[in-house]
Short mmCIF file of C-alpha atoms in Angstrom, two decimals:
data_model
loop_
_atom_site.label_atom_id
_atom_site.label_comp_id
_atom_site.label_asym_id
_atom_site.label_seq_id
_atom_site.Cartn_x
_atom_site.Cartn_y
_atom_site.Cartn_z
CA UNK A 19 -13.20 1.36 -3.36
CA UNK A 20 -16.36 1.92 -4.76
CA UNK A 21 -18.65 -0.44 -2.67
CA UNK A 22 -16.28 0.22 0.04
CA UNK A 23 -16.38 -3.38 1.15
CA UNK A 24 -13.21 -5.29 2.76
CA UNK A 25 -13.46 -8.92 1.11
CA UNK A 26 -11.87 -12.05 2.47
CA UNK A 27 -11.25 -14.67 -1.00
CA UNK A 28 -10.14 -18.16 -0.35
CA UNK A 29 -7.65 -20.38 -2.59
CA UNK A 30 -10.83 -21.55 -4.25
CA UNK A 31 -12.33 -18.58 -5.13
CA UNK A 32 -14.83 -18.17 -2.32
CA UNK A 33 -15.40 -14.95 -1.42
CA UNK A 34 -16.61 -13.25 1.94
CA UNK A 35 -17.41 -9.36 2.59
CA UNK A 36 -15.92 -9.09 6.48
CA UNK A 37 -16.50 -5.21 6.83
CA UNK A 38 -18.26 -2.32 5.31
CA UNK A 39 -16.81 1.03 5.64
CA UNK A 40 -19.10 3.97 6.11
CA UNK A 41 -16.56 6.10 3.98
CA UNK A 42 -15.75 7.14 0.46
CA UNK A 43 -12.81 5.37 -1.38
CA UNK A 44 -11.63 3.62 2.16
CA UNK A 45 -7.70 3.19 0.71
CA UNK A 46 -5.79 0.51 2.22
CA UNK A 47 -5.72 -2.17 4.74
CA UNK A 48 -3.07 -3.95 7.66
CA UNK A 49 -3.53 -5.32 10.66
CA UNK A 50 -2.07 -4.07 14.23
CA UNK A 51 0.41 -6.58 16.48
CA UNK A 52 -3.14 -7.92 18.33
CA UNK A 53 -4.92 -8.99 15.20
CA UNK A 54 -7.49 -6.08 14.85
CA UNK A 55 -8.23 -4.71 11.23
CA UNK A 56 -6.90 -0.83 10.20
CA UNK A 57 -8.24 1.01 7.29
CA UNK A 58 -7.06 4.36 5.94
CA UNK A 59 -10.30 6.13 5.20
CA UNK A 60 -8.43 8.45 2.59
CA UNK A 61 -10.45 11.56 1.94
CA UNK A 62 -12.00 11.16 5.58
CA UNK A 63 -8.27 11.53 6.65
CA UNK A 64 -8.99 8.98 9.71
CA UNK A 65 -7.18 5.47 10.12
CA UNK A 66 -9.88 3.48 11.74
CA UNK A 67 -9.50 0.30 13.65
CA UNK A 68 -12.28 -2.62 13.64
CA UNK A 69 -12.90 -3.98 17.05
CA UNK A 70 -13.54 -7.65 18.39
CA UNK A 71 -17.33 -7.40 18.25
CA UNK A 72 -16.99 -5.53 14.52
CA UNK A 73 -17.55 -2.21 15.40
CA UNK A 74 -15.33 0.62 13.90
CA UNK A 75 -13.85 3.18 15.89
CA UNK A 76 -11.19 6.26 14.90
CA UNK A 77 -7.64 4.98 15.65
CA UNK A 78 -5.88 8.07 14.39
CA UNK A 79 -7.25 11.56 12.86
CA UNK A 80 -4.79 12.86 10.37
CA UNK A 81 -7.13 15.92 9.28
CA UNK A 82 -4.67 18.33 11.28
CA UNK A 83 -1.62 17.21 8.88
CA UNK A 84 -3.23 17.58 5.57
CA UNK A 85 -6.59 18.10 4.07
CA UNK A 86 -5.79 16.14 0.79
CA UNK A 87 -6.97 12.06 0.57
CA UNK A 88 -4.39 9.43 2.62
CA UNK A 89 -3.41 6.18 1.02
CA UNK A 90 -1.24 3.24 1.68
CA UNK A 91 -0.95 1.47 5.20
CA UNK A 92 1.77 -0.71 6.60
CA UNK A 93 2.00 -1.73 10.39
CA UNK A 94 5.98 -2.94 11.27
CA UNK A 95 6.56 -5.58 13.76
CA UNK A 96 6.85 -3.51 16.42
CA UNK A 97 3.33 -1.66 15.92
CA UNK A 98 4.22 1.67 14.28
CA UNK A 99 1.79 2.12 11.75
CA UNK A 100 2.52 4.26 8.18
CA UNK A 101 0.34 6.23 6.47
CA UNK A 102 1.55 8.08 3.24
CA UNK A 103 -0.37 10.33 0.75
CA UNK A 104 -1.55 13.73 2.21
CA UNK A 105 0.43 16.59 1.79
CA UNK A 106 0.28 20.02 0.17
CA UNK A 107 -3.06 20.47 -1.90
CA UNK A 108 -2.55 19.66 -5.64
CA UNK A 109 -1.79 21.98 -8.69
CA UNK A 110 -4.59 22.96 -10.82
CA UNK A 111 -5.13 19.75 -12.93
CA UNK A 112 -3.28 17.39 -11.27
CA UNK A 113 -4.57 14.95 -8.85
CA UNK A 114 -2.31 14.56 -6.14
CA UNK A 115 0.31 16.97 -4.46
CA UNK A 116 3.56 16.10 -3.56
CA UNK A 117 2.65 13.36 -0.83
CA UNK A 118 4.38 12.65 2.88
CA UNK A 119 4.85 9.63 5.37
CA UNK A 120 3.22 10.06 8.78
CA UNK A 121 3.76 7.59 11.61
CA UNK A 122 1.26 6.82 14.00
CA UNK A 123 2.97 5.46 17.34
CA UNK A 124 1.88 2.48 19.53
CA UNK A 125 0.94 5.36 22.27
CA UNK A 126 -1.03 7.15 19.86
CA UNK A 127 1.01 9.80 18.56
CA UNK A 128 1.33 11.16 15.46
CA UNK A 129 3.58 12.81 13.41
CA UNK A 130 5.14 13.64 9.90
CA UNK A 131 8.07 11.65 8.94
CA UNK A 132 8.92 11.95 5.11
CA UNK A 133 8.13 14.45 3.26
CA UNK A 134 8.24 15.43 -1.00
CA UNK A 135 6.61 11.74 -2.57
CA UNK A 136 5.85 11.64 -6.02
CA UNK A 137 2.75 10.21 -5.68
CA UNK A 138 2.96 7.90 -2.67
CA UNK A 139 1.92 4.16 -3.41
CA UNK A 140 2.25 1.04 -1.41
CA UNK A 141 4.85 0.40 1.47
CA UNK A 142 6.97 -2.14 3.28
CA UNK A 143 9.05 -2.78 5.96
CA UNK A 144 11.59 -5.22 6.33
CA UNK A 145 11.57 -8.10 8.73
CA UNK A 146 14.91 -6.44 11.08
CA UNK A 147 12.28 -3.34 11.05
CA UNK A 148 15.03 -1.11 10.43
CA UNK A 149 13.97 -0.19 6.67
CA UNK A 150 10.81 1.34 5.05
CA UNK A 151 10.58 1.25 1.38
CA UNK A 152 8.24 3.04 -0.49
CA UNK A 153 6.81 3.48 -4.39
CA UNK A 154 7.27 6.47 -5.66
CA UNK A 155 4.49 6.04 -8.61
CA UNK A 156 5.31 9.60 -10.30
CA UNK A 157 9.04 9.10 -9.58
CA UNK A 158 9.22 6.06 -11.08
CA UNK A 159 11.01 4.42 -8.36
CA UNK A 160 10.96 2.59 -5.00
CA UNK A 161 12.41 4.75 -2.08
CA UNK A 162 14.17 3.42 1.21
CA UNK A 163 14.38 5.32 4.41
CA UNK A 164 16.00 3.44 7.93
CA UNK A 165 13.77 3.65 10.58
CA UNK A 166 15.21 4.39 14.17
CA UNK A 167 14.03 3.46 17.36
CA UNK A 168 11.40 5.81 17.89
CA UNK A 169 9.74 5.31 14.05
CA UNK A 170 11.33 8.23 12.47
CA UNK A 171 12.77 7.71 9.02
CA UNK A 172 16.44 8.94 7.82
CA UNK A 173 18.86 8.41 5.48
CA UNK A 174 16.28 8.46 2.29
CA UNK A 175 17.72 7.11 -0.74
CA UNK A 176 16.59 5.36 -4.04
CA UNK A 177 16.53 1.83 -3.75
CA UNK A 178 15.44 1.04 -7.58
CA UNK A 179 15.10 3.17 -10.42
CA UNK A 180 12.03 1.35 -12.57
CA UNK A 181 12.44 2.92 -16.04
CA UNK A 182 9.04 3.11 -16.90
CA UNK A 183 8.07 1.23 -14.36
CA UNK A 184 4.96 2.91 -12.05
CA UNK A 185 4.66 1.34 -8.98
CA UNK A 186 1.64 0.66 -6.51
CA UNK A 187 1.37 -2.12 -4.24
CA UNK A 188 4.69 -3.85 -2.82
CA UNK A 189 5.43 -6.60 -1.09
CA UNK A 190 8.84 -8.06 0.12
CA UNK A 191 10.14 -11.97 -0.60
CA UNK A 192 12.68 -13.45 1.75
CA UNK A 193 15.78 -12.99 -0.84
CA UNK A 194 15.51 -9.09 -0.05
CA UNK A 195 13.70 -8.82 -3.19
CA UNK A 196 10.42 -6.49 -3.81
CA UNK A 197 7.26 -7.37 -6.03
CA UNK A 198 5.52 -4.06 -6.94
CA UNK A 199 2.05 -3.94 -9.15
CA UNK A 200 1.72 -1.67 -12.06
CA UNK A 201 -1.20 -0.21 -13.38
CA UNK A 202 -0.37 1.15 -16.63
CA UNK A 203 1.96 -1.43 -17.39
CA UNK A 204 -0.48 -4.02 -16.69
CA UNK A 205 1.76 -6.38 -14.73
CA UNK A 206 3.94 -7.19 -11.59
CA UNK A 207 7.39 -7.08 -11.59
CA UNK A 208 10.34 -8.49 -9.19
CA UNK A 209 13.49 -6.34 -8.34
CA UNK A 210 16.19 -6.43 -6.76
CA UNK A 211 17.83 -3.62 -4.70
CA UNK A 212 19.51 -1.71 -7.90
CA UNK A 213 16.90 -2.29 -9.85
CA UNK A 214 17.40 -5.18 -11.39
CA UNK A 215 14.24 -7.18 -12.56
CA UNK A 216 14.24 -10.65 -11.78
CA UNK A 217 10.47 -11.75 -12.69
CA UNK A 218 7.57 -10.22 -14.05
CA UNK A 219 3.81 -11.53 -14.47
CA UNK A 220 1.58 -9.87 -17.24
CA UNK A 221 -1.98 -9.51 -16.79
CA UNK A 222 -5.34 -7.79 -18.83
CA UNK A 223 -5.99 -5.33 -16.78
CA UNK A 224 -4.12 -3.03 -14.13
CA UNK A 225 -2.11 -4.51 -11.30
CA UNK A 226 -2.74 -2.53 -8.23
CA UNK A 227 -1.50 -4.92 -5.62
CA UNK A 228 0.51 -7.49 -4.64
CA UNK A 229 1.06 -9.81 -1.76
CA UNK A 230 2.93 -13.16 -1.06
CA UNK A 231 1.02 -15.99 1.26
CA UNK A 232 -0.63 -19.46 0.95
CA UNK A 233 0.67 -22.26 2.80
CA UNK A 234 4.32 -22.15 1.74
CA UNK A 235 4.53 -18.19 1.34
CA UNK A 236 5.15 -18.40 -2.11
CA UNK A 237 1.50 -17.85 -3.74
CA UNK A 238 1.54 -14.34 -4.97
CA UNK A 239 -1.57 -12.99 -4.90
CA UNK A 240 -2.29 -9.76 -7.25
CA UNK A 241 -5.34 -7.56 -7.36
CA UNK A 242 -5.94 -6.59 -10.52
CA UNK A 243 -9.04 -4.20 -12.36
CA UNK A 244 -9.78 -2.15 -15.77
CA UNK A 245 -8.63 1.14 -14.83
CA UNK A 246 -10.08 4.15 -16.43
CA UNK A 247 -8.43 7.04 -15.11
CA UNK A 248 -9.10 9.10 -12.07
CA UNK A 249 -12.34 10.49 -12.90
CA UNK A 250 -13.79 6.92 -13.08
CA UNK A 251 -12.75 5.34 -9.82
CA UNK A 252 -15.80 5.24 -8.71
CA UNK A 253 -17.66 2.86 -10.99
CA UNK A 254 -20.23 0.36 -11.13
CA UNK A 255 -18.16 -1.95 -13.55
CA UNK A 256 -16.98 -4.57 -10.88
CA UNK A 257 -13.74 -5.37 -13.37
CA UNK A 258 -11.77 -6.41 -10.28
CA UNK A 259 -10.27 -9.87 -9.97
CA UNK A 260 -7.49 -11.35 -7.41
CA UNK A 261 -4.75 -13.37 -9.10
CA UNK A 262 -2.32 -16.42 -8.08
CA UNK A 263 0.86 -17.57 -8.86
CA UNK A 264 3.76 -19.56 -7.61
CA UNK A 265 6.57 -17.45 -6.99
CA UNK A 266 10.08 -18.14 -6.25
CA UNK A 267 10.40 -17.14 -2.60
CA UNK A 268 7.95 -16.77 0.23
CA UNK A 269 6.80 -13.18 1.98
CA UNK A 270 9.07 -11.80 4.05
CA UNK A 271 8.53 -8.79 6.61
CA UNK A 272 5.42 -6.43 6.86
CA UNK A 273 3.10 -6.85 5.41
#
């Protein structure tokens, strides 16, 4: 966030900054069905889109939907893109409103499509592209909506109460399970629709993502950093570190 530089980090550690974004806190990161980068440039409210020869150009401006910062990013297999956070302005001292879901449509359109998050984290969708699950980080909870053939989301319902569990970054396996990172709890945990944990992996320091990949699909990779509270995410301490460890069962869906 703070240097707001994309990095590229191979299985050995090597480490390559692909892009710079000219923005503050640039959020989150998928790619569209062609290959090219997005980036949710949160308190810009604009999704941009890096082109072939590097360049960056506005893909979607979400400033007419909300003037509060946009997060999380997930692109389904049919090129929808997701954009939560927004939303109404937040109460005096808190730090985030209640947050919505907007979809941004391969033509370009875009519109609201959830509404009432409790703190909108990361997203997935599953590989039939027919359902969208969500963290609820303030909630304490992952949220599932069905997605119909135009993109909009219905039928919202909880898909795991996590106790104390505050969810950021998911990622889906291929036994319908969901990984989710956990800053406060310093760890990542696997569930299973219900709620059910099925594997958990502590760390030091705050878990804010988590993907599956590697050869097989079964390295989980997990961004982790010191976290000192809102008022400190932009820092010069460069605490962050990416993580790896066999899991059970490779990625499955987007991302």
């Amino acid at each position: 966030w703070g240097t707001g530089q994309i990095v590229a980090v191979d299985a050995e550690g090597n480490s390559q900054v692909m892009l710079t974004v000219p923005a503050t806190l640039p959020y989150s990161i998928d790619w569209l069905p062609d290959g090219r980068l997005v980036v949710v440039s949160g308190r810009d409210g604009l999704v941009l889109r890096q082109e072939p020869d590097g360049t960056l150009a506005t893909h979607a401006d979400l400033r007419g939907l909300s003037t509060s910062p946009w997060n999380e990013i997930v692109v389904d297999g049919r090129g929808n893109i997701y954009v939560n956070g927004g939303g109404p302005a937040p109460a005096a001292g808190q730090h985030f409103g209640p947050g919505t879901i907007v979809l941004i449509a391969p033509d370009g359109s875009v519109r609201q499509v959830a509404d009432k998050i409790a703190f909108a984290n990361g997203m997935a969708v599953t590989p039939d592209n027919k359902t969208l699950i969500v963290a609820e980080s303030h909630a304490n909870r992952l949220t599932a909506f069905d997605i119909a053939a135009d993109g909009s989301l219905a039928n919202r319902r909880r898909w795991a109460d996590l106790g104390n569990g505050f969810p950021d970054g998911i990622c889906l396996d291929a036994e319908g399970a969901v990984w989710y990172a956990d800053v406060p709890n310093r760890h990542c945990v696997r569930v299973r629709e219900g709620g059910a944990m099925l594997d958990s992996v502590d760390a030091d320091r705050g878990c804010f993502a988590c993907m599956l990949g590697g050869a097989d699909g079964k390295t989980l990779f997990i961004v982790a950093a010191e976290w000192r509270g809102f008022e400190h995410m932009i820092s010069d301490a460069r605490t962050g570190q990416v993580l790896s460890i066999e899991a059970s069962a490779p990625g499955a869906g987007w991302p």
